[in-house]
Structure formats: C-alpha cells, structure tokens
Amino acid sequence: MRTVIQGPLAGTTGAAIAEQALKACVHCGMCNATCPTYQITGDELEGPRGRIYLMKQALEGARPTRITLDHLDSCLSCRACETTCPSGVQYHRLFDIGHAAVAETVGRPWTERMLHEAIRRVTVSPTLFGLAVGLGRMVRFALPDGLKSKLPPRVAVGARPNAAAHQRRMLMLTGCVQSAAAGHFNAATARVFDRLGIGLVEAPRAGCCGAVSFHLDAADQAKAQARANLDAWRPLIEAGAEALVVNSSGCAAFIRDYPDVLRDDPAYRDLARQVADLVRDPVEVLQASPLSARRAPDQPRIAVHEPCTLQHGLKLTGRIAALLARLGYEPQPVADNHLCCGSAGAYSLLQPQMSARLKSDKLAKLNASGPSVVYTANIGCWMQLAEGSPAPVRHWIEAVDEVTRP
C-alpha cells in the first residue's frame, strides 16, 4: 500500500515504522476474520483493514474526525490480526503510532481526559489501587454492576521462599495492579522456581511496566516508567540475573516492546534491547526444566485461557496446556481460543459494552466442557473473567504450585 507520511511525523523513526507497515498491507481482509470487534459488528471500520485505511489517511495529512478516533479507540490491540496476516503486517506498531497521532489531532473532552488520568494514576500505583479495591469491597452493595465485576476476589498470598538461598537468580516483575490485587501469583511463582533451585529477586525500585500509561495517551509517562525499571534492573542484571520472569503476559509483551518504546532514546536503547531479550514468561523456563508432579491434581479437568498477549504478543500458544498436561492435568478444548476476553488493559472500563459482550462469549467457550477450574496467564484477564465464571478462575502457575509442592 503506497503511502507518504506528512505532518509532524514526517522524517521520524515513527514515520518509517508506519510506512513499512502500510506498505506490507495488501488489503486482503484476512485480518477481519480474526478481529473480535469486526466479528461482532460486521463494520469494515471496526476491523484492522478499515482501521489501517483510517490511520493511513490521517498520517498522509487528511484531518481525522472524532469518528476516526472512536473506531481506533474501540480496537482491543489484541494483535490477533497479526497472527492471521499473510503479509506480516506489524499492526500493533502502526496502531501505536497512528492512534496517538489521531488522538492528539482530534483531542478529547476534559471529562474523557480526566477519566483516562484517573484510571492511569490508580492502576499504576499499588497503594492507590489497593485502597480503591478495599473501598470498593466496603461499598460493593452500592456499586453499579460494571464496577462490581472489576473487584478482584480475596485470595491468601501464602509463604514466599528466600531468594538468597539459591546461587541461580532471576529477576521477577512485581507489577502494579498484580502486587495489590493478586500477590498470590508472585508467591506461587517464587515457590515453583524455588523447587528448581532458582531464586526470584524483585528490584525494590521497579514499578509499573508502563503499558497502562502508554495506551491511555500518556506515552511520556510510560517512557519514564520504562526508564525507571531499566535503571532498577541494570545492577541486578550486571550481578548475574539470568532472566526477567514476568508472570503477567500483558506486562511481558510490553517490556518486550521497550526497544520500540525507547527507540529515540540513545541513552536507553541498548539496555532496553538487553532487557527485552531477557524477558521470560514462566512457562518458557518451566517447559525446559526437569519439573515433575509430586501428587495428582485435586481437580484435573481444566480449561486454559490463553490471553491475547500470550498468543499474539509472546507467541506461546499451547505451551501452558502442554505443561499442565505433563503434570497430570486434563486441559479441555476451547472454541475460538484466539478471540479476546475483552479485558485489554483499561478497555473494559472505557468500552464496557463491547468488553461485556466479549467476556460473555469467552466465559461460555471456556466453561462449555464443564471444567473444574479455568486457568489464565494475565492479571487483567483474571480480573475480567473471575466475576461471573461458573468455574473459578486462577493463574496457571497456581496449578503447577499445587502438584509440585513437597
């Protein structure tokens, strides 16, 4: 697709990335077949091909309207289209550039800007998020259904092993929302790695990965969060940390994109590449390990929910189910596994109707075979699916922890 970028982006690295993606697109439409919003609406502008045309027009100098921004806002950034595309179009890179350019040109009303900022400030701070969750539980009876469904269930954290007991060390991202709402994910991960003789070390000064800020029109804040994390991890990497273990696939996928996020920052580009290369989802480590079950699972019949970031971002489709099957579980088939659950970061708050439809469809598919438990791999998806699921929803590392404990 021939294109010439004009305006403020012309001549920048962002323009080069956008031009490459647009040139690769042959507008075949195969992407629409796996796009969740297109599947529901049937609207060409609610699919990747239509959104690509909208971004192309805007980047070539046509002034976009609020209608264009609305169609881009409704994109989940799930990247299912990339998995389907025969031409290898890097849609998410084009979308990050085009969406930001359109949002800046069109602008948002102050109410919308305030909502974005409120969501961003609360979610990136474990303290604020923890307070918000605690308050929400106290007044749950008075909350609208949309907010009730976002309150995470209470779960005991459990014991954490001493990472210093092992010579082998890996870093672990604590997370922002996850550390406040689901500390048991990190505790279970640390226990499993402890059994392999690996200590998971958390950098005290590392915080939010930056994904929430980046997707809420706050790219500068996201870059600052990325730099702060890189500074926090650098000394531990230099001291011999083998990898950066990230048990939330959304965070892992975004950290893998740090080289892109900081592409124009010569002071951090090389370190961003180094850290991106060190990112490991726990399944990548555990699959290659001699880990074995010490007991049969209490509830072997399960369904595995594979988040979009795990499938289309990290390219790890099928790995979790294979590992759990090796450990004695019985993963059941899940129809339309590639379609998003509707969580997508802050999407469930900003696009509640579409999100609710996707959630309902996903829960129906996950529970169709009557599993005892649904296992997922991302904090946002856990919070999205836990409310309303006939089977309890947990992180898959808890399943590993259960059958490998002494």
mmCIF file of C-alpha atoms in Angstrom:
data_model
loop_
_atom_site.group_PDB
_atom_site.id
_atom_site.type_symbol
_atom_site.label_atom_id
_atom_site.label_comp_id
_atom_site.label_asym_id
_atom_site.label_seq_id
_atom_site.Cartn_x
_atom_site.Cartn_y
_atom_site.Cartn_z
ATOM 1 C CA MET A 1 0.000 0.000 0.000
ATOM 2 C CA ARG A 2 1.783 3.128 -1.240
ATOM 3 C CA THR A 3 1.962 5.904 1.338
ATOM 4 C CA VAL A 4 3.792 9.160 2.078
ATOM 5 C CA ILE A 5 3.701 10.318 5.695
ATOM 6 C CA GLN A 6 3.134 14.041 6.119
ATOM 7 C CA GLY A 7 2.868 16.440 9.028
ATOM 8 C CA PRO A 8 4.797 16.327 12.327
ATOM 9 C CA LEU A 9 5.707 12.642 11.936
ATOM 10 C CA ALA A 10 7.366 13.065 8.531
ATOM 11 C CA GLY A 11 11.024 12.024 8.577
ATOM 12 C CA THR A 12 10.883 10.438 12.035
ATOM 13 C CA THR A 13 11.580 6.835 13.012
ATOM 14 C CA GLY A 14 7.867 6.552 13.772
ATOM 15 C CA ALA A 15 7.066 7.526 10.197
ATOM 16 C CA ALA A 16 9.448 4.868 8.891
ATOM 17 C CA ILE A 17 7.754 2.201 11.027
ATOM 18 C CA ALA A 18 4.293 3.309 9.888
ATOM 19 C CA GLU A 19 5.331 3.377 6.225
ATOM 20 C CA GLN A 20 6.788 -0.122 6.481
ATOM 21 C CA ALA A 21 3.576 -1.500 7.980
ATOM 22 C CA LEU A 22 1.365 0.278 5.446
ATOM 23 C CA LYS A 23 3.483 -0.910 2.506
ATOM 24 C CA ALA A 24 3.246 -4.504 3.729
ATOM 25 C CA CYS A 25 -0.558 -4.429 3.804
ATOM 26 C CA VAL A 26 -2.173 -5.854 0.631
ATOM 27 C CA HIS A 27 -5.710 -5.138 1.955
ATOM 28 C CA CYS A 28 -6.721 -8.802 1.561
ATOM 29 C CA GLY A 29 -9.074 -8.691 4.551
ATOM 30 C CA MET A 30 -7.939 -11.941 6.141
ATOM 31 C CA CYS A 31 -7.317 -9.955 9.325
ATOM 32 C CA ASN A 32 -11.044 -9.268 9.677
ATOM 33 C CA ALA A 33 -11.698 -12.988 10.097
ATOM 34 C CA THR A 34 -9.949 -12.993 13.479
ATOM 35 C CA CYS A 35 -10.772 -9.469 14.683
ATOM 36 C CA PRO A 36 -13.117 -9.599 17.705
ATOM 37 C CA THR A 37 -14.758 -6.229 17.082
ATOM 38 C CA TYR A 38 -15.317 -6.925 13.389
ATOM 39 C CA GLN A 39 -16.796 -10.328 14.185
ATOM 40 C CA ILE A 40 -19.371 -8.709 16.457
ATOM 41 C CA THR A 41 -20.218 -5.591 14.437
ATOM 42 C CA GLY A 42 -19.564 -6.591 10.829
ATOM 43 C CA ASP A 43 -18.425 -2.993 10.298
ATOM 44 C CA GLU A 44 -15.425 -2.611 7.991
ATOM 45 C CA LEU A 45 -14.153 0.302 10.074
ATOM 46 C CA GLU A 46 -14.282 -1.902 13.172
ATOM 47 C CA GLY A 47 -11.729 -4.283 11.669
ATOM 48 C CA PRO A 48 -7.971 -3.996 11.091
ATOM 49 C CA ARG A 49 -8.234 -3.285 7.362
ATOM 50 C CA GLY A 50 -10.635 -0.400 7.914
ATOM 51 C CA ARG A 51 -8.609 0.993 10.789
ATOM 52 C CA ILE A 52 -5.456 0.806 8.666
ATOM 53 C CA TYR A 53 -7.155 2.922 5.986
ATOM 54 C CA LEU A 54 -8.248 5.451 8.626
ATOM 55 C CA MET A 55 -4.713 5.715 10.009
ATOM 56 C CA LYS A 56 -3.219 5.933 6.518
ATOM 57 C CA GLN A 57 -5.456 8.887 5.671
ATOM 58 C CA ALA A 58 -4.588 10.667 8.913
ATOM 59 C CA LEU A 59 -0.853 10.058 8.597
ATOM 60 C CA GLU A 60 -0.905 11.288 4.988
ATOM 61 C CA GLY A 61 -2.315 14.641 6.029
ATOM 62 C CA ALA A 62 -6.116 14.299 5.984
ATOM 63 C CA ARG A 63 -7.593 15.780 9.151
ATOM 64 C CA PRO A 64 -9.234 12.994 11.189
ATOM 65 C CA THR A 65 -12.559 13.427 12.958
ATOM 66 C CA ARG A 66 -13.951 12.111 16.205
ATOM 67 C CA ILE A 67 -15.480 9.239 14.230
ATOM 68 C CA THR A 68 -11.978 8.127 13.252
ATOM 69 C CA LEU A 69 -10.810 8.307 16.869
ATOM 70 C CA ASP A 70 -13.836 6.322 18.044
ATOM 71 C CA HIS A 71 -13.068 3.497 15.611
ATOM 72 C CA LEU A 72 -9.453 3.415 16.787
ATOM 73 C CA ASP A 73 -10.454 3.619 20.465
ATOM 74 C CA SER A 74 -12.606 0.518 20.022
ATOM 75 C CA CYS A 75 -9.607 -1.555 18.888
ATOM 76 C CA LEU A 76 -8.528 -4.007 21.604
ATOM 77 C CA SER A 77 -4.889 -4.072 20.446
ATOM 78 C CA CYS A 78 -5.194 -7.847 20.771
ATOM 79 C CA ARG A 79 -2.937 -8.474 17.743
ATOM 80 C CA ALA A 80 -4.986 -11.457 16.528
ATOM 81 C CA CYS A 81 -4.828 -9.829 13.094
ATOM 82 C CA GLU A 82 -1.038 -10.118 13.122
ATOM 83 C CA THR A 83 -1.226 -13.868 13.693
ATOM 84 C CA THR A 84 -3.557 -14.195 10.681
ATOM 85 C CA CYS A 85 -1.924 -11.706 8.302
ATOM 86 C CA PRO A 86 -0.142 -13.482 5.406
ATOM 87 C CA SER A 87 1.934 -10.367 4.690
ATOM 88 C CA GLY A 88 3.381 -9.981 8.183
ATOM 89 C CA VAL A 89 1.922 -6.515 8.806
ATOM 90 C CA GLN A 90 3.039 -5.301 12.237
ATOM 91 C CA TYR A 91 -0.332 -3.803 13.029
ATOM 92 C CA HIS A 92 0.397 -3.030 16.674
ATOM 93 C CA ARG A 93 3.383 -0.830 15.779
ATOM 94 C CA LEU A 94 1.339 1.070 13.201
ATOM 95 C CA PHE A 95 -1.582 1.339 15.614
ATOM 96 C CA ASP A 96 0.534 2.752 18.439
ATOM 97 C CA ILE A 97 1.771 5.499 16.124
ATOM 98 C CA GLY A 98 -1.476 6.181 14.263
ATOM 99 C CA HIS A 99 -3.757 6.094 17.299
ATOM 100 C CA ALA A 100 -1.552 8.542 19.207
ATOM 101 C CA ALA A 101 -1.378 10.903 16.213
ATOM 102 C CA VAL A 102 -5.152 10.865 15.721
ATOM 103 C CA ALA A 103 -5.855 11.362 19.438
ATOM 104 C CA GLU A 104 -3.510 14.354 19.535
ATOM 105 C CA THR A 105 -5.055 15.931 16.436
ATOM 106 C CA VAL A 106 -8.700 15.343 17.340
ATOM 107 C CA GLY A 107 -8.338 15.926 21.077
ATOM 108 C CA ARG A 108 -10.580 14.653 23.843
ATOM 109 C CA PRO A 109 -13.100 16.485 26.037
ATOM 110 C CA TRP A 110 -11.880 17.253 29.559
ATOM 111 C CA THR A 111 -14.181 14.620 31.061
ATOM 112 C CA GLU A 112 -12.549 11.928 28.952
ATOM 113 C CA ARG A 113 -9.062 13.182 29.724
ATOM 114 C CA MET A 114 -9.870 13.173 33.440
ATOM 115 C CA LEU A 115 -11.190 9.597 33.252
ATOM 116 C CA HIS A 116 -8.043 8.420 31.443
ATOM 117 C CA GLU A 117 -5.836 10.143 34.004
ATOM 118 C CA ALA A 118 -7.806 8.761 36.959
ATOM 119 C CA ILE A 119 -7.585 5.212 35.638
ATOM 120 C CA ARG A 120 -3.895 5.640 34.943
ATOM 121 C CA ARG A 121 -2.998 7.085 38.335
ATOM 122 C CA VAL A 122 -4.909 4.462 40.293
ATOM 123 C CA THR A 123 -3.725 1.435 38.336
ATOM 124 C CA VAL A 124 -0.018 2.297 38.203
ATOM 125 C CA SER A 125 0.160 2.734 41.997
ATOM 126 C CA PRO A 126 -0.205 -0.450 44.090
ATOM 127 C CA THR A 127 -1.020 1.702 47.114
ATOM 128 C CA LEU A 128 -3.815 3.637 45.411
ATOM 129 C CA PHE A 129 -5.151 0.547 43.687
ATOM 130 C CA GLY A 130 -5.170 -1.390 46.953
ATOM 131 C CA LEU A 131 -7.054 1.444 48.665
ATOM 132 C CA ALA A 132 -9.547 1.624 45.785
ATOM 133 C CA VAL A 133 -10.176 -2.121 45.927
ATOM 134 C CA GLY A 134 -10.586 -2.034 49.709
ATOM 135 C CA LEU A 135 -13.046 0.846 49.495
ATOM 136 C CA GLY A 136 -14.903 -0.874 46.672
ATOM 137 C CA ARG A 137 -15.361 -4.008 48.738
ATOM 138 C CA MET A 138 -16.739 -1.964 51.622
ATOM 139 C CA VAL A 139 -19.406 -0.330 49.455
ATOM 140 C CA ARG A 140 -19.852 -3.171 46.966
ATOM 141 C CA PHE A 141 -23.606 -3.200 47.569
ATOM 142 C CA ALA A 142 -23.870 0.353 46.217
ATOM 143 C CA LEU A 143 -21.650 -0.061 43.145
ATOM 144 C CA PRO A 144 -23.036 -0.400 39.608
ATOM 145 C CA ASP A 145 -22.684 -3.875 38.115
ATOM 146 C CA GLY A 146 -19.877 -2.732 35.816
ATOM 147 C CA LEU A 147 -17.669 -1.773 38.748
ATOM 148 C CA LYS A 148 -18.689 -4.722 40.912
ATOM 149 C CA SER A 149 -17.403 -7.057 38.237
ATOM 150 C CA LYS A 150 -13.980 -5.387 38.377
ATOM 151 C CA LEU A 151 -13.368 -6.090 42.082
ATOM 152 C CA PRO A 152 -10.830 -8.935 42.388
ATOM 153 C CA PRO A 153 -11.649 -11.822 44.744
ATOM 154 C CA ARG A 154 -9.823 -12.113 48.073
ATOM 155 C CA VAL A 155 -7.087 -14.773 47.999
ATOM 156 C CA ALA A 156 -4.480 -15.652 50.643
ATOM 157 C CA VAL A 157 -0.955 -14.881 49.438
ATOM 158 C CA GLY A 158 0.914 -17.769 51.066
ATOM 159 C CA ALA A 159 4.561 -18.150 52.009
ATOM 160 C CA ARG A 160 7.425 -16.722 49.941
ATOM 161 C CA PRO A 161 10.773 -18.564 49.839
ATOM 162 C CA ASN A 162 14.071 -16.797 50.438
ATOM 163 C CA ALA A 163 15.613 -15.983 47.059
ATOM 164 C CA ALA A 164 19.059 -15.594 48.660
ATOM 165 C CA ALA A 165 19.136 -19.336 49.365
ATOM 166 C CA HIS A 166 19.985 -20.063 45.714
ATOM 167 C CA GLN A 167 23.023 -19.363 43.604
ATOM 168 C CA ARG A 168 20.910 -19.141 40.447
ATOM 169 C CA ARG A 169 18.965 -15.879 40.352
ATOM 170 C CA MET A 170 16.344 -14.437 38.065
ATOM 171 C CA LEU A 171 14.546 -11.119 38.302
ATOM 172 C CA MET A 172 10.780 -11.048 38.751
ATOM 173 C CA LEU A 173 8.474 -8.162 37.924
ATOM 174 C CA THR A 174 6.304 -7.397 40.960
ATOM 175 C CA GLY A 175 3.729 -5.488 38.948
ATOM 176 C CA CYS A 176 1.394 -2.673 39.930
ATOM 177 C CA VAL A 177 -2.202 -3.943 39.867
ATOM 178 C CA GLN A 178 -0.991 -7.504 40.377
ATOM 179 C CA SER A 179 1.031 -6.760 43.502
ATOM 180 C CA ALA A 180 -2.035 -5.125 45.069
ATOM 181 C CA ALA A 181 -4.796 -7.431 43.817
ATOM 182 C CA ALA A 182 -3.104 -10.794 43.306
ATOM 183 C CA GLY A 183 0.079 -11.085 45.334
ATOM 184 C CA HIS A 184 -0.513 -14.834 45.441
ATOM 185 C CA PHE A 185 0.503 -15.039 41.755
ATOM 186 C CA ASN A 186 4.021 -13.871 42.577
ATOM 187 C CA ALA A 187 4.227 -16.006 45.721
ATOM 188 C CA ALA A 188 3.233 -19.165 43.818
ATOM 189 C CA THR A 189 5.734 -18.356 41.056
ATOM 190 C CA ALA A 190 8.534 -17.901 43.597
ATOM 191 C CA ARG A 191 7.699 -21.221 45.273
ATOM 192 C CA VAL A 192 7.740 -23.131 41.977
ATOM 193 C CA PHE A 193 11.068 -21.630 40.918
ATOM 194 C CA ASP A 194 12.472 -22.283 44.404
ATOM 195 C CA ARG A 195 11.851 -26.003 43.825
ATOM 196 C CA LEU A 196 14.018 -25.751 40.718
ATOM 197 C CA GLY A 197 16.844 -24.130 42.675
ATOM 198 C CA ILE A 198 16.174 -20.660 41.258
ATOM 199 C CA GLY A 199 15.717 -17.605 43.457
ATOM 200 C CA LEU A 200 13.398 -14.905 42.095
ATOM 201 C CA VAL A 201 14.607 -11.427 43.036
ATOM 202 C CA GLU A 202 12.406 -8.336 42.958
ATOM 203 C CA ALA A 203 14.047 -4.972 42.305
ATOM 204 C CA PRO A 204 12.687 -2.632 45.010
ATOM 205 C CA ARG A 205 12.649 0.417 42.737
ATOM 206 C CA ALA A 206 10.936 -1.280 39.791
ATOM 207 C CA GLY A 207 7.263 -0.492 39.322
ATOM 208 C CA CYS A 208 4.568 -0.485 36.663
ATOM 209 C CA CYS A 209 5.775 -1.709 33.271
ATOM 210 C CA GLY A 210 4.196 1.345 31.608
ATOM 211 C CA ALA A 211 1.613 -0.409 29.432
ATOM 212 C CA VAL A 212 -1.405 1.291 31.023
ATOM 213 C CA SER A 213 0.072 4.769 30.607
ATOM 214 C CA PHE A 214 1.173 4.049 27.054
ATOM 215 C CA HIS A 215 -2.329 3.051 25.966
ATOM 216 C CA LEU A 216 -4.037 5.949 27.761
ATOM 217 C CA ASP A 217 -2.475 8.794 25.757
ATOM 218 C CA ALA A 218 0.395 9.138 28.250
ATOM 219 C CA ALA A 219 3.388 7.925 26.256
ATOM 220 C CA ASP A 220 5.850 10.233 28.025
ATOM 221 C CA GLN A 221 4.849 8.803 31.415
ATOM 222 C CA ALA A 222 5.158 5.277 30.015
ATOM 223 C CA LYS A 223 8.673 6.035 28.798
ATOM 224 C CA ALA A 224 9.605 7.405 32.222
ATOM 225 C CA GLN A 225 8.289 4.220 33.853
ATOM 226 C CA ALA A 226 10.270 2.097 31.406
ATOM 227 C CA ARG A 227 13.475 4.039 32.132
ATOM 228 C CA ALA A 228 12.939 3.738 35.893
ATOM 229 C CA ASN A 229 12.535 -0.025 35.560
ATOM 230 C CA LEU A 230 15.627 -0.339 33.396
ATOM 231 C CA ASP A 231 17.630 1.626 35.955
ATOM 232 C CA ALA A 232 16.328 -0.646 38.732
ATOM 233 C CA TRP A 233 17.116 -3.858 36.853
ATOM 234 C CA ARG A 234 20.514 -2.859 35.456
ATOM 235 C CA PRO A 235 22.627 -3.574 38.607
ATOM 236 C CA LEU A 236 20.904 -6.916 39.195
ATOM 237 C CA ILE A 237 21.495 -7.950 35.592
ATOM 238 C CA GLU A 238 25.125 -6.922 35.892
ATOM 239 C CA ALA A 239 25.309 -9.014 39.081
ATOM 240 C CA GLY A 240 24.307 -12.115 37.135
ATOM 241 C CA ALA A 241 20.500 -12.346 36.957
ATOM 242 C CA GLU A 242 19.813 -14.849 34.184
ATOM 243 C CA ALA A 243 16.398 -13.616 33.074
ATOM 244 C CA LEU A 244 13.467 -11.345 33.877
ATOM 245 C CA VAL A 245 10.494 -13.539 34.777
ATOM 246 C CA VAL A 246 7.139 -11.867 34.124
ATOM 247 C CA ASN A 247 4.060 -13.903 35.016
ATOM 248 C CA SER A 248 1.574 -11.419 33.543
ATOM 249 C CA SER A 249 1.649 -11.851 29.786
ATOM 250 C CA GLY A 250 0.461 -8.283 29.147
ATOM 251 C CA CYS A 251 3.412 -6.847 31.046
ATOM 252 C CA ALA A 252 5.831 -9.290 29.411
ATOM 253 C CA ALA A 253 4.656 -8.342 25.924
ATOM 254 C CA PHE A 254 5.030 -4.625 26.686
ATOM 255 C CA ILE A 255 8.520 -4.999 28.156
ATOM 256 C CA ARG A 256 9.489 -6.926 25.040
ATOM 257 C CA ASP A 257 8.442 -3.757 23.206
ATOM 258 C CA TYR A 258 10.714 -1.484 25.277
ATOM 259 C CA PRO A 259 13.179 -1.163 22.370
ATOM 260 C CA ASP A 260 10.328 0.275 20.301
ATOM 261 C CA VAL A 261 9.016 2.486 23.100
ATOM 262 C CA LEU A 262 12.501 3.943 23.656
ATOM 263 C CA ARG A 263 13.656 3.812 20.032
ATOM 264 C CA ASP A 264 14.500 7.541 20.025
ATOM 265 C CA ASP A 265 16.382 7.480 23.344
ATOM 266 C CA PRO A 266 20.077 6.713 22.730
ATOM 267 C CA ALA A 267 20.794 6.545 26.480
ATOM 268 C CA TYR A 268 18.429 3.599 26.993
ATOM 269 C CA ARG A 269 18.067 1.893 23.598
ATOM 270 C CA ASP A 270 20.760 -0.744 24.158
ATOM 271 C CA LEU A 271 19.657 -1.565 27.697
ATOM 272 C CA ALA A 272 16.044 -1.802 26.501
ATOM 273 C CA ARG A 273 17.117 -4.398 23.923
ATOM 274 C CA GLN A 274 19.094 -6.325 26.524
ATOM 275 C CA VAL A 275 16.183 -6.446 28.949
ATOM 276 C CA ALA A 276 13.690 -7.328 26.201
ATOM 277 C CA ASP A 277 15.875 -10.311 25.304
ATOM 278 C CA LEU A 278 15.891 -11.419 28.961
ATOM 279 C CA VAL A 279 12.094 -11.422 29.387
ATOM 280 C CA ARG A 280 10.680 -14.874 30.057
ATOM 281 C CA ASP A 281 7.157 -15.997 30.713
ATOM 282 C CA PRO A 282 7.387 -18.672 33.453
ATOM 283 C CA VAL A 283 6.240 -21.360 31.014
ATOM 284 C CA GLU A 284 9.355 -20.801 28.894
ATOM 285 C CA VAL A 285 11.551 -21.684 31.872
ATOM 286 C CA LEU A 286 9.403 -24.478 33.283
ATOM 287 C CA GLN A 287 8.897 -26.309 29.989
ATOM 288 C CA ALA A 288 12.644 -26.728 29.612
ATOM 289 C CA SER A 289 13.103 -27.789 33.261
ATOM 290 C CA PRO A 290 13.008 -31.258 34.893
ATOM 291 C CA LEU A 291 9.969 -30.173 36.943
ATOM 292 C CA SER A 292 7.664 -33.091 37.725
ATOM 293 C CA ALA A 293 4.459 -33.600 39.695
ATOM 294 C CA ARG A 294 4.681 -34.981 43.231
ATOM 295 C CA ARG A 295 0.944 -35.580 43.522
ATOM 296 C CA ALA A 296 -2.088 -35.845 41.296
ATOM 297 C CA PRO A 297 -4.121 -32.663 40.873
ATOM 298 C CA ASP A 298 -7.232 -32.365 43.016
ATOM 299 C CA GLN A 299 -9.198 -31.001 40.047
ATOM 300 C CA PRO A 300 -7.626 -32.369 36.858
ATOM 301 C CA ARG A 301 -10.321 -31.325 34.362
ATOM 302 C CA ILE A 302 -9.418 -27.754 33.428
ATOM 303 C CA ALA A 303 -9.728 -25.107 30.725
ATOM 304 C CA VAL A 304 -6.778 -22.911 29.793
ATOM 305 C CA HIS A 305 -7.451 -19.312 28.809
ATOM 306 C CA GLU A 306 -4.613 -18.003 26.673
ATOM 307 C CA PRO A 307 -4.550 -14.194 26.760
ATOM 308 C CA CYS A 308 -4.033 -12.299 23.518
ATOM 309 C CA THR A 309 -0.666 -11.074 24.766
ATOM 310 C CA LEU A 310 0.449 -14.654 25.358
ATOM 311 C CA GLN A 311 -0.707 -15.883 21.948
ATOM 312 C CA HIS A 312 -0.125 -12.968 19.609
ATOM 313 C CA GLY A 313 2.450 -10.947 21.558
ATOM 314 C CA LEU A 314 4.719 -13.596 23.098
ATOM 315 C CA LYS A 315 3.891 -16.340 20.555
ATOM 316 C CA LEU A 316 3.454 -19.014 23.237
ATOM 317 C CA THR A 317 0.198 -20.600 22.118
ATOM 318 C CA GLY A 318 -0.296 -24.108 23.500
ATOM 319 C CA ARG A 319 2.683 -24.043 25.875
ATOM 320 C CA ILE A 320 0.738 -23.765 29.145
ATOM 321 C CA ALA A 321 -1.719 -26.530 28.272
ATOM 322 C CA ALA A 322 1.187 -28.797 27.266
ATOM 323 C CA LEU A 323 2.999 -28.164 30.561
ATOM 324 C CA LEU A 324 -0.102 -28.754 32.671
ATOM 325 C CA ALA A 325 -0.901 -31.941 30.750
ATOM 326 C CA ARG A 326 2.631 -33.140 31.524
ATOM 327 C CA LEU A 327 1.908 -32.536 35.202
ATOM 328 C CA GLY A 328 -1.279 -34.597 35.213
ATOM 329 C CA TYR A 329 -3.999 -32.100 34.292
ATOM 330 C CA GLU A 330 -6.577 -32.639 31.560
ATOM 331 C CA PRO A 331 -6.923 -29.417 29.522
ATOM 332 C CA GLN A 332 -10.206 -29.337 27.604
ATOM 333 C CA PRO A 333 -10.568 -27.848 24.114
ATOM 334 C CA VAL A 334 -11.707 -24.206 23.989
ATOM 335 C CA ALA A 335 -13.510 -22.954 20.883
ATOM 336 C CA ASP A 336 -12.425 -19.632 19.343
ATOM 337 C CA ASN A 337 -9.356 -19.627 21.553
ATOM 338 C CA HIS A 338 -7.851 -16.754 19.554
ATOM 339 C CA LEU A 339 -10.596 -14.238 20.408
ATOM 340 C CA CYS A 340 -10.068 -11.638 23.154
ATOM 341 C CA CYS A 341 -11.858 -11.822 26.520
ATOM 342 C CA GLY A 342 -12.471 -8.051 26.459
ATOM 343 C CA SER A 343 -10.089 -7.068 29.250
ATOM 344 C CA ALA A 344 -7.350 -5.365 27.203
ATOM 345 C CA GLY A 345 -5.922 -3.134 29.926
ATOM 346 C CA ALA A 346 -8.324 -0.258 30.572
ATOM 347 C CA TYR A 347 -10.574 -1.277 27.658
ATOM 348 C CA SER A 348 -13.143 -2.904 29.951
ATOM 349 C CA LEU A 349 -13.632 0.454 31.689
ATOM 350 C CA LEU A 350 -13.589 2.621 28.567
ATOM 351 C CA GLN A 351 -15.570 0.333 26.238
ATOM 352 C CA PRO A 352 -17.851 -1.501 28.703
ATOM 353 C CA GLN A 353 -20.485 -2.736 26.241
ATOM 354 C CA MET A 354 -18.067 -4.355 23.804
ATOM 355 C CA SER A 355 -15.998 -5.675 26.688
ATOM 356 C CA ALA A 356 -19.032 -7.253 28.357
ATOM 357 C CA ARG A 357 -20.058 -8.964 25.103
ATOM 358 C CA LEU A 358 -16.581 -10.395 24.610
ATOM 359 C CA LYS A 359 -16.414 -11.522 28.238
ATOM 360 C CA SER A 360 -19.749 -13.304 27.991
ATOM 361 C CA ASP A 361 -18.694 -15.093 24.802
ATOM 362 C CA LYS A 362 -15.319 -16.081 26.263
ATOM 363 C CA LEU A 363 -16.776 -17.425 29.512
ATOM 364 C CA ALA A 364 -19.289 -19.511 27.564
ATOM 365 C CA LYS A 365 -16.493 -21.075 25.489
ATOM 366 C CA LEU A 366 -14.193 -21.646 28.469
ATOM 367 C CA ASN A 367 -16.903 -23.343 30.533
ATOM 368 C CA ALA A 368 -18.551 -25.307 27.709
ATOM 369 C CA SER A 369 -16.777 -28.549 28.649
ATOM 370 C CA GLY A 370 -17.566 -28.216 32.357
ATOM 371 C CA PRO A 371 -14.027 -27.716 33.701
ATOM 372 C CA SER A 372 -13.419 -27.605 37.450
ATOM 373 C CA VAL A 373 -11.065 -24.620 37.087
ATOM 374 C CA VAL A 374 -10.188 -22.073 34.400
ATOM 375 C CA TYR A 375 -6.521 -21.073 34.312
ATOM 376 C CA THR A 376 -5.288 -17.854 32.741
ATOM 377 C CA ALA A 377 -1.937 -16.060 32.401
ATOM 378 C CA ASN A 378 -2.607 -12.344 32.791
ATOM 379 C CA ILE A 379 -3.746 -10.190 35.705
ATOM 380 C CA GLY A 380 -6.215 -8.163 33.641
ATOM 381 C CA CYS A 381 -7.823 -11.272 32.156
ATOM 382 C CA TRP A 382 -8.088 -12.829 35.630
ATOM 383 C CA MET A 383 -9.919 -9.764 36.933
ATOM 384 C CA GLN A 384 -12.150 -9.710 33.841
ATOM 385 C CA LEU A 385 -13.120 -13.390 33.918
ATOM 386 C CA ALA A 386 -13.213 -14.201 37.640
ATOM 387 C CA GLU A 387 -16.560 -12.472 38.160
ATOM 388 C CA GLY A 388 -19.356 -14.460 36.525
ATOM 389 C CA SER A 389 -17.483 -17.641 35.644
ATOM 390 C CA PRO A 390 -19.197 -20.903 36.693
ATOM 391 C CA ALA A 391 -15.738 -22.374 37.337
ATOM 392 C CA PRO A 392 -13.223 -20.481 39.498
ATOM 393 C CA VAL A 393 -10.552 -18.593 37.544
ATOM 394 C CA ARG A 394 -6.933 -18.798 38.691
ATOM 395 C CA HIS A 395 -3.420 -18.200 37.386
ATOM 396 C CA TRP A 396 -1.912 -21.312 35.792
ATOM 397 C CA ILE A 397 1.200 -21.094 37.975
ATOM 398 C CA GLU A 398 -1.063 -21.988 40.918
ATOM 399 C CA ALA A 399 -1.840 -25.278 39.195
ATOM 400 C CA VAL A 400 1.888 -26.003 38.951
ATOM 401 C CA ASP A 401 2.405 -24.993 42.575
ATOM 402 C CA GLU A 402 -0.354 -27.367 43.692
ATOM 403 C CA VAL A 403 1.101 -30.552 42.182
ATOM 404 C CA THR A 404 4.811 -29.831 42.757
ATOM 405 C CA ARG A 405 4.735 -28.838 46.433
ATOM 406 C CA PRO A 406 6.565 -31.191 48.846
#
